[in-house]
Amino acid sequence: AKLKDKLAKTRDVLNTPIEDFFITKTELTEDSLEELEETLITADMGVNTVMDLMEPITEKVNKKQITNSKELRAALTDAMLDLIKPVHENKELPNKKPLVIMVVGVNGVGKTTTIGKLAANFKKQGKKVMLVAGDTFRAAAVEQLEIWAQRTGVQIVRHRDNSDPAAVAYDGVAAAEARGMDVVIIDTAGRLHTQVNLMEELKKIRRSCHKSLPGSPHETWLVIDANTGQNAVSQAKLFHEAIGVTGMVLTKVDGTAKGGIVVSICHDMDVPIRYIGLGEKAEDLREFEAREFIKALF
Ligand code: GDP
């Protein structure tokens, strides 16, 4: 119920028109399907995704296999689940010690907050967590990460401001190994205006991790802001092409009207959504559950 409350806006955008179908349309026409398509696009599912989702449904409507709104809704739910679930199957985290997770994303999406939440989450599972302050470009980012480390009672490795992020990553991973950590979470820069340099920097951090601990980083998670809708999808594709993303965290899902991008992301990329952010506090992070999410959307 709590998730549903937090997803209220998404539910309003999606649910109200569908509810209207129930009330106003006893017979489904091509017009009503078009209206539904528009509604889904408004919820940021992306035009291509909506077309692909609606094609088999439209066919069923034409063949009178779907004759009312209730059946339409059920078919839509199933179609979305069919799209999202395979992306999330058999996506267990690798069993590594330490498990090295590099976290990327553009500034402002909630990357630092997410790292803090992840630290709290792993710690709650009894894991020893180390944070690595790899966003050496912004002094404020390092300070904020330090606050999260204190708040959650986990260790942190940082260098002086403007030092080489790849060097911090190298040391952080080495220190985590030496100190018997279970999880290492590496923060990285996210300045948008010099994207090419940013991607090169992220690649360098990856190489540096690998030098420190072969095979690491084991996971590269991209943090995206749900409210940026289709822009978030383009961002995700950019990062994925440049550095290879293995998981995503969707932030600010509380109060967003754009939760539909989950469907769009799963349609366009074979990368699981690991967590969703539902607020600013440490406990406001949830593992992504396809069925629960789709239920909350409707
Ligand atoms: P960064 O620049 O990507 O590191 O972003 P920050 O972690 O500093 O977050 C930017 C702002 O978004 C801060 O005010 C956070 O409190 C807020 N924020 C982060 N995650 C969430 C979330 O899931 N929900 C809400 N409502 N706010 C969030």
CSV table of C-alpha atoms and ligand atoms in Angstrom, one decimal:
chain,number,residue,atom,x,y,z
A,1,ALA,CA,0.0,0.0,0.0
A,2,LYS,CA,2.9,2.3,0.8
A,3,LEU,CA,4.5,1.8,-2.6
A,4,LYS,CA,1.1,2.5,-4.2
A,5,ASP,CA,0.8,5.7,-2.3
A,6,LYS,CA,4.2,6.8,-3.4
A,7,LEU,CA,3.4,6.0,-6.9
A,8,ALA,CA,0.1,7.9,-6.7
A,9,LYS,CA,0.9,10.3,-9.5
A,10,THR,CA,1.8,7.5,-11.9
A,11,ARG,CA,-1.4,5.8,-10.9
A,12,ASP,CA,-3.4,8.9,-11.6
A,13,VAL,CA,-2.1,9.4,-15.0
A,14,LEU,CA,-2.5,5.7,-16.0
A,15,ASN,CA,-5.4,4.7,-14.0
A,16,THR,CA,-7.9,7.4,-14.3
A,17,PRO,CA,-8.3,7.1,-18.1
A,18,ILE,CA,-8.4,3.3,-17.8
A,19,GLU,CA,-11.0,3.7,-15.1
A,20,ASP,CA,-12.9,5.9,-17.6
A,21,PHE,CA,-13.0,3.1,-20.0
A,22,PHE,CA,-14.7,1.0,-17.4
A,23,ILE,CA,-17.2,3.6,-16.8
A,24,THR,CA,-17.9,5.1,-20.2
A,25,LYS,CA,-17.0,2.5,-22.7
A,26,THR,CA,-18.8,-0.8,-22.7
A,27,GLU,CA,-17.8,-1.5,-26.3
A,28,LEU,CA,-14.2,-0.9,-27.2
A,29,THR,CA,-13.6,1.0,-30.4
A,30,GLU,CA,-10.4,1.9,-32.3
A,31,ASP,CA,-10.8,5.3,-30.8
A,32,SER,CA,-10.6,4.0,-27.3
A,33,LEU,CA,-7.5,2.1,-28.1
A,34,GLU,CA,-5.9,5.3,-29.5
A,35,GLU,CA,-6.8,7.1,-26.3
A,36,LEU,CA,-5.2,4.4,-24.3
A,37,GLU,CA,-2.1,4.6,-26.4
A,38,GLU,CA,-1.9,8.3,-25.8
A,39,THR,CA,-2.3,7.8,-22.1
A,40,LEU,CA,0.6,5.3,-22.1
A,41,ILE,CA,2.8,7.7,-24.0
A,42,THR,CA,1.9,10.5,-21.5
A,43,ALA,CA,3.2,8.2,-18.8
A,44,ASP,CA,6.5,8.1,-20.7
A,45,MET,CA,6.5,4.6,-21.9
A,46,GLY,CA,8.0,5.7,-25.2
A,47,VAL,CA,6.3,5.6,-28.5
A,48,ASN,CA,8.0,2.4,-29.8
A,49,THR,CA,7.3,0.6,-26.6
A,50,VAL,CA,3.6,1.6,-26.6
A,51,MET,CA,3.3,0.5,-30.3
A,52,ASP,CA,4.8,-2.9,-29.5
A,53,LEU,CA,2.7,-3.4,-26.4
A,54,MET,CA,-0.5,-2.4,-28.1
A,55,GLU,CA,-0.1,-4.3,-31.4
A,56,PRO,CA,-1.1,-7.7,-30.2
A,57,ILE,CA,-3.7,-6.2,-27.9
A,58,THR,CA,-5.3,-4.3,-30.8
A,59,GLU,CA,-5.3,-7.5,-32.8
A,60,LYS,CA,-7.2,-9.3,-30.0
A,61,VAL,CA,-9.7,-6.4,-29.8
A,62,ASN,CA,-10.2,-6.7,-33.5
A,63,LYS,CA,-10.8,-10.4,-33.3
A,64,LYS,CA,-13.2,-9.8,-30.4
A,65,GLN,CA,-11.0,-11.8,-28.0
A,66,ILE,CA,-11.0,-8.7,-25.9
A,67,THR,CA,-14.4,-7.2,-25.6
A,68,ASN,CA,-14.4,-4.9,-22.5
A,69,SER,CA,-12.2,-2.7,-20.5
A,70,LYS,CA,-11.6,-5.3,-17.8
A,71,GLU,CA,-10.1,-7.7,-20.3
A,72,LEU,CA,-8.2,-4.9,-21.9
A,73,ARG,CA,-6.6,-3.9,-18.6
A,74,ALA,CA,-5.7,-7.5,-17.8
A,75,ALA,CA,-4.1,-7.9,-21.3
A,76,LEU,CA,-2.1,-4.8,-20.8
A,77,THR,CA,-0.9,-5.8,-17.4
A,78,ASP,CA,0.2,-9.2,-18.9
A,79,ALA,CA,1.9,-7.6,-21.8
A,80,MET,CA,3.9,-5.3,-19.5
A,81,LEU,CA,4.9,-8.1,-17.2
A,82,ASP,CA,5.9,-10.2,-20.2
A,83,LEU,CA,8.2,-7.4,-21.2
A,84,ILE,CA,9.7,-6.6,-17.8
A,85,LYS,CA,10.0,-10.0,-16.2
A,86,PRO,CA,12.5,-11.7,-18.6
A,87,VAL,CA,14.9,-8.8,-18.1
A,88,HIS,CA,14.8,-9.5,-14.3
A,89,GLU,CA,15.1,-13.3,-14.3
A,90,ASN,CA,18.2,-15.0,-13.1
A,91,LYS,CA,19.9,-11.7,-12.3
A,92,GLU,CA,21.5,-12.7,-9.0
A,93,LEU,CA,24.4,-10.6,-7.9
A,94,PRO,CA,27.7,-12.3,-8.4
A,95,ASN,CA,29.1,-14.0,-5.3
A,96,LYS,CA,32.3,-12.0,-4.9
A,97,LYS,CA,34.1,-10.8,-1.8
A,98,PRO,CA,34.5,-7.9,-2.0
A,99,LEU,CA,31.7,-7.3,-4.5
A,100,VAL,CA,32.7,-4.1,-6.3
A,101,ILE,CA,29.9,-1.9,-7.5
A,102,MET,CA,30.6,1.2,-9.5
A,103,VAL,CA,27.8,3.7,-9.5
A,104,VAL,CA,27.4,6.1,-12.4
A,105,GLY,CA,24.9,8.8,-13.5
A,106,VAL,CA,24.6,12.4,-14.2
A,107,ASN,CA,24.7,15.0,-11.4
A,108,GLY,CA,21.4,15.6,-9.6
A,109,VAL,CA,19.8,12.3,-10.3
A,110,GLY,CA,20.3,11.2,-6.7
A,111,LYS,CA,23.5,9.2,-7.1
A,112,THR,CA,25.0,10.1,-3.7
A,113,THR,CA,21.8,9.6,-1.9
A,114,THR,CA,21.4,6.2,-3.6
A,115,ILE,CA,24.9,5.1,-2.5
A,116,GLY,CA,24.0,6.1,1.0
A,117,LYS,CA,20.8,4.1,0.9
A,118,LEU,CA,22.6,1.1,-0.6
A,119,ALA,CA,25.2,1.3,2.1
A,120,ALA,CA,22.5,1.3,4.8
A,121,ASN,CA,20.7,-1.6,3.0
A,122,PHE,CA,23.8,-3.8,2.7
A,123,LYS,CA,24.8,-3.1,6.3
A,124,LYS,CA,21.4,-4.1,7.4
A,125,GLN,CA,22.1,-7.5,5.8
A,126,GLY,CA,25.1,-7.8,8.0
A,127,LYS,CA,27.6,-6.9,5.3
A,128,LYS,CA,30.8,-4.9,5.7
A,129,VAL,CA,30.5,-1.9,3.4
A,130,MET,CA,33.1,0.5,2.1
A,131,LEU,CA,32.4,3.7,0.1
A,132,VAL,CA,34.9,5.1,-2.3
A,133,ALA,CA,34.7,8.8,-3.1
A,134,GLY,CA,35.4,8.8,-6.8
A,135,ASP,CA,33.7,12.0,-7.6
A,136,THR,CA,36.8,14.1,-6.8
A,137,PHE,CA,35.6,16.8,-9.2
A,138,ARG,CA,33.0,18.1,-6.7
A,139,ALA,CA,34.1,18.7,-3.1
A,140,ALA,CA,30.5,18.8,-2.0
A,141,ALA,CA,30.0,15.3,-3.4
A,142,VAL,CA,32.8,13.9,-1.3
A,143,GLU,CA,31.5,15.7,1.8
A,144,GLN,CA,28.0,14.4,1.2
A,145,LEU,CA,29.3,10.9,0.8
A,146,GLU,CA,31.3,11.3,4.1
A,147,ILE,CA,28.1,12.3,5.8
A,148,TRP,CA,26.3,9.2,4.5
A,149,ALA,CA,29.3,7.0,5.7
A,150,GLN,CA,29.0,8.4,9.2
A,151,ARG,CA,25.2,8.2,9.2
A,152,THR,CA,25.2,4.6,8.2
A,153,GLY,CA,28.4,3.6,10.1
A,154,VAL,CA,30.4,2.3,7.1
A,155,GLN,CA,33.9,3.0,6.0
A,156,ILE,CA,35.0,5.4,3.3
A,157,VAL,CA,38.1,5.9,1.2
A,158,ARG,CA,38.7,9.4,-0.1
A,159,HIS,CA,41.6,11.4,-1.5
A,160,ARG,CA,42.2,15.1,-1.5
A,161,ASP,CA,40.0,17.2,-3.8
A,162,ASN,CA,40.7,17.1,-7.5
A,163,SER,CA,42.9,14.0,-7.2
A,164,ASP,CA,42.7,11.3,-9.9
A,165,PRO,CA,39.4,9.4,-9.5
A,166,ALA,CA,41.0,6.3,-11.0
A,167,ALA,CA,43.7,6.4,-8.2
A,168,VAL,CA,41.0,6.7,-5.5
A,169,ALA,CA,39.2,3.7,-7.0
A,170,TYR,CA,42.4,1.7,-7.1
A,171,ASP,CA,43.1,2.4,-3.4
A,172,GLY,CA,39.5,2.0,-2.4
A,173,VAL,CA,39.3,-1.5,-3.9
A,174,ALA,CA,42.7,-2.5,-2.5
A,175,ALA,CA,41.8,-1.2,1.0
A,176,ALA,CA,38.4,-3.1,0.9
A,177,GLU,CA,40.2,-6.3,0.0
A,178,ALA,CA,42.8,-5.8,2.8
A,179,ARG,CA,40.1,-5.0,5.4
A,180,GLY,CA,37.9,-7.9,4.4
A,181,MET,CA,34.9,-5.9,3.2
A,182,ASP,CA,31.9,-7.6,1.6
A,183,VAL,CA,30.8,-4.7,-0.6
A,184,VAL,CA,32.6,-1.7,-2.2
A,185,ILE,CA,30.5,1.1,-3.6
A,186,ILE,CA,32.4,3.5,-5.8
A,187,ASP,CA,30.9,7.0,-6.4
A,188,THR,CA,31.8,8.6,-9.7
A,189,ALA,CA,31.5,12.0,-11.3
A,190,GLY,CA,28.4,12.9,-13.3
A,191,ARG,CA,29.1,16.3,-14.9
A,192,LEU,CA,27.1,16.4,-18.0
A,193,HIS,CA,28.7,19.2,-20.1
A,194,THR,CA,31.8,17.2,-20.8
A,195,GLN,CA,30.3,13.9,-21.6
A,196,VAL,CA,33.1,12.5,-23.7
A,197,ASN,CA,35.6,13.2,-21.0
A,198,LEU,CA,33.3,11.8,-18.4
A,199,MET,CA,32.9,8.5,-20.3
A,200,GLU,CA,36.7,8.3,-20.7
A,201,GLU,CA,37.1,9.0,-17.0
A,202,LEU,CA,34.6,6.2,-16.1
A,203,LYS,CA,36.5,3.8,-18.4
A,204,LYS,CA,39.7,4.7,-16.7
A,205,ILE,CA,38.1,4.0,-13.3
A,206,ARG,CA,37.0,0.6,-14.6
A,207,ARG,CA,40.5,-0.3,-15.7
A,208,SER,CA,41.9,0.9,-12.4
A,209,CYS,CA,39.5,-1.3,-10.4
A,210,HIS,CA,40.5,-4.3,-12.6
A,211,LYS,CA,44.2,-3.6,-12.0
A,212,SER,CA,43.5,-3.5,-8.3
A,213,LEU,CA,41.2,-6.5,-8.2
A,214,PRO,CA,41.0,-8.5,-11.5
A,215,GLY,CA,37.4,-8.9,-12.7
A,216,SER,CA,36.2,-5.8,-10.8
A,217,PRO,CA,34.1,-3.8,-10.9
A,218,HIS,CA,31.7,-6.7,-10.9
A,219,GLU,CA,28.7,-4.5,-11.3
A,220,THR,CA,28.1,-1.1,-12.9
A,221,TRP,CA,24.9,0.5,-11.8
A,222,LEU,CA,23.4,3.5,-13.5
A,223,VAL,CA,21.2,5.9,-11.4
A,224,ILE,CA,18.5,7.6,-13.3
A,225,ASP,CA,15.8,10.1,-12.3
A,226,ALA,CA,12.3,8.8,-13.1
A,227,ASN,CA,11.1,12.4,-13.5
A,228,THR,CA,13.2,12.9,-16.6
A,229,GLY,CA,11.1,10.4,-18.5
A,230,GLN,CA,12.4,9.6,-22.0
A,231,ASN,CA,15.5,11.6,-21.3
A,232,ALA,CA,16.5,9.1,-18.7
A,233,VAL,CA,16.1,6.4,-21.3
A,234,SER,CA,18.5,8.2,-23.7
A,235,GLN,CA,20.9,8.7,-20.9
A,236,ALA,CA,20.8,5.1,-20.0
A,237,LYS,CA,21.6,4.1,-23.6
A,238,LEU,CA,24.5,6.5,-23.7
A,239,PHE,CA,26.1,5.1,-20.6
A,240,HIS,CA,25.4,1.6,-21.6
A,241,GLU,CA,27.1,2.0,-25.0
A,242,ALA,CA,30.1,3.7,-23.4
A,243,ILE,CA,30.8,1.6,-20.4
A,244,GLY,CA,28.3,-1.3,-20.2
A,245,VAL,CA,25.7,-1.0,-17.5
A,246,THR,CA,24.7,-4.1,-15.5
A,247,GLY,CA,21.9,-2.7,-13.4
A,248,MET,CA,19.9,0.4,-12.8
A,249,VAL,CA,18.5,2.3,-9.9
A,250,LEU,CA,15.4,4.5,-10.7
A,251,THR,CA,15.2,7.4,-8.2
A,252,LYS,CA,12.4,9.8,-7.3
A,253,VAL,CA,9.7,7.4,-8.1
A,254,ASP,CA,7.8,8.9,-5.2
A,255,GLY,CA,5.4,11.4,-6.8
A,256,THR,CA,6.5,10.8,-10.3
A,257,ALA,CA,4.1,10.7,-13.2
A,258,LYS,CA,6.6,9.0,-15.4
A,259,GLY,CA,7.0,5.6,-13.8
A,260,GLY,CA,6.2,4.1,-17.2
A,261,ILE,CA,9.8,4.6,-18.3
A,262,VAL,CA,10.5,1.2,-16.5
A,263,VAL,CA,8.6,-0.5,-19.3
A,264,SER,CA,10.4,1.6,-21.9
A,265,ILE,CA,13.8,0.8,-20.4
A,266,CYS,CA,13.1,-2.9,-20.3
A,267,HIS,CA,11.8,-2.7,-23.9
A,268,ASP,CA,14.9,-1.0,-25.2
A,269,MET,CA,17.7,-2.5,-23.0
A,270,ASP,CA,18.4,-5.8,-21.4
A,271,VAL,CA,19.5,-4.3,-18.1
A,272,PRO,CA,17.6,-5.1,-14.9
A,273,ILE,CA,16.3,-2.4,-12.6
A,274,ARG,CA,17.8,-3.3,-9.3
A,275,TYR,CA,16.2,-0.8,-7.0
A,276,ILE,CA,13.8,2.1,-6.9
A,277,GLY,CA,14.2,5.2,-4.8
A,278,LEU,CA,11.0,6.4,-3.0
A,279,GLY,CA,12.3,9.3,-1.0
A,280,GLU,CA,15.3,11.0,0.5
A,281,LYS,CA,15.9,8.8,3.6
A,282,ALA,CA,18.1,5.7,4.0
A,283,GLU,CA,15.1,3.4,4.2
A,284,ASP,CA,13.5,4.8,1.0
A,285,LEU,CA,15.1,2.2,-1.2
A,286,ARG,CA,13.3,-0.9,-2.5
A,287,GLU,CA,14.3,-3.8,-4.5
A,288,PHE,CA,12.5,-3.6,-7.8
A,289,GLU,CA,9.6,-6.1,-8.1
A,290,ALA,CA,8.0,-6.3,-11.6
A,291,ARG,CA,4.6,-7.4,-10.5
A,292,GLU,CA,4.4,-5.0,-7.5
A,293,PHE,CA,5.5,-2.1,-9.7
A,294,ILE,CA,3.0,-2.8,-12.5
A,295,LYS,CA,0.3,-3.2,-10.0
A,296,ALA,CA,1.2,0.2,-8.5
A,297,LEU,CA,1.2,1.8,-12.0
A,298,PHE,CA,-2.4,0.8,-12.6
B,1,GDP,P1,23.7,13.4,-7.2
B,1,GDP,O1,24.1,14.8,-7.7
B,1,GDP,O2,23.3,12.5,-8.3
B,1,GDP,O3,24.6,12.8,-6.2
B,1,GDP,O4,22.3,13.7,-6.4
B,1,GDP,P2,22.0,13.7,-4.8
B,1,GDP,O5,22.1,12.4,-4.2
B,1,GDP,O6,22.7,14.9,-4.2
B,1,GDP,O7,20.4,14.0,-4.9
B,1,GDP,C1,19.8,15.1,-5.4
B,1,GDP,C2,18.5,15.5,-4.7
B,1,GDP,O8,17.6,14.5,-5.0
B,1,GDP,C3,18.7,15.6,-3.2
B,1,GDP,O9,17.9,16.6,-2.7
B,1,GDP,C4,18.2,14.2,-2.7
B,1,GDP,O10,17.7,14.3,-1.4
B,1,GDP,C5,17.0,14.0,-3.7
B,1,GDP,N1,16.7,12.5,-3.9
B,1,GDP,C6,17.5,11.5,-4.2
B,1,GDP,N2,16.9,10.3,-4.3
B,1,GDP,C7,15.6,10.6,-4.1
B,1,GDP,C8,14.3,9.9,-4.2
B,1,GDP,O11,14.3,8.7,-4.4
B,1,GDP,N3,13.2,10.6,-3.9
B,1,GDP,C9,13.2,11.9,-3.7
B,1,GDP,N4,12.0,12.5,-3.5
B,1,GDP,N5,14.3,12.7,-3.7
B,1,GDP,C10,15.5,12.0,-3.9
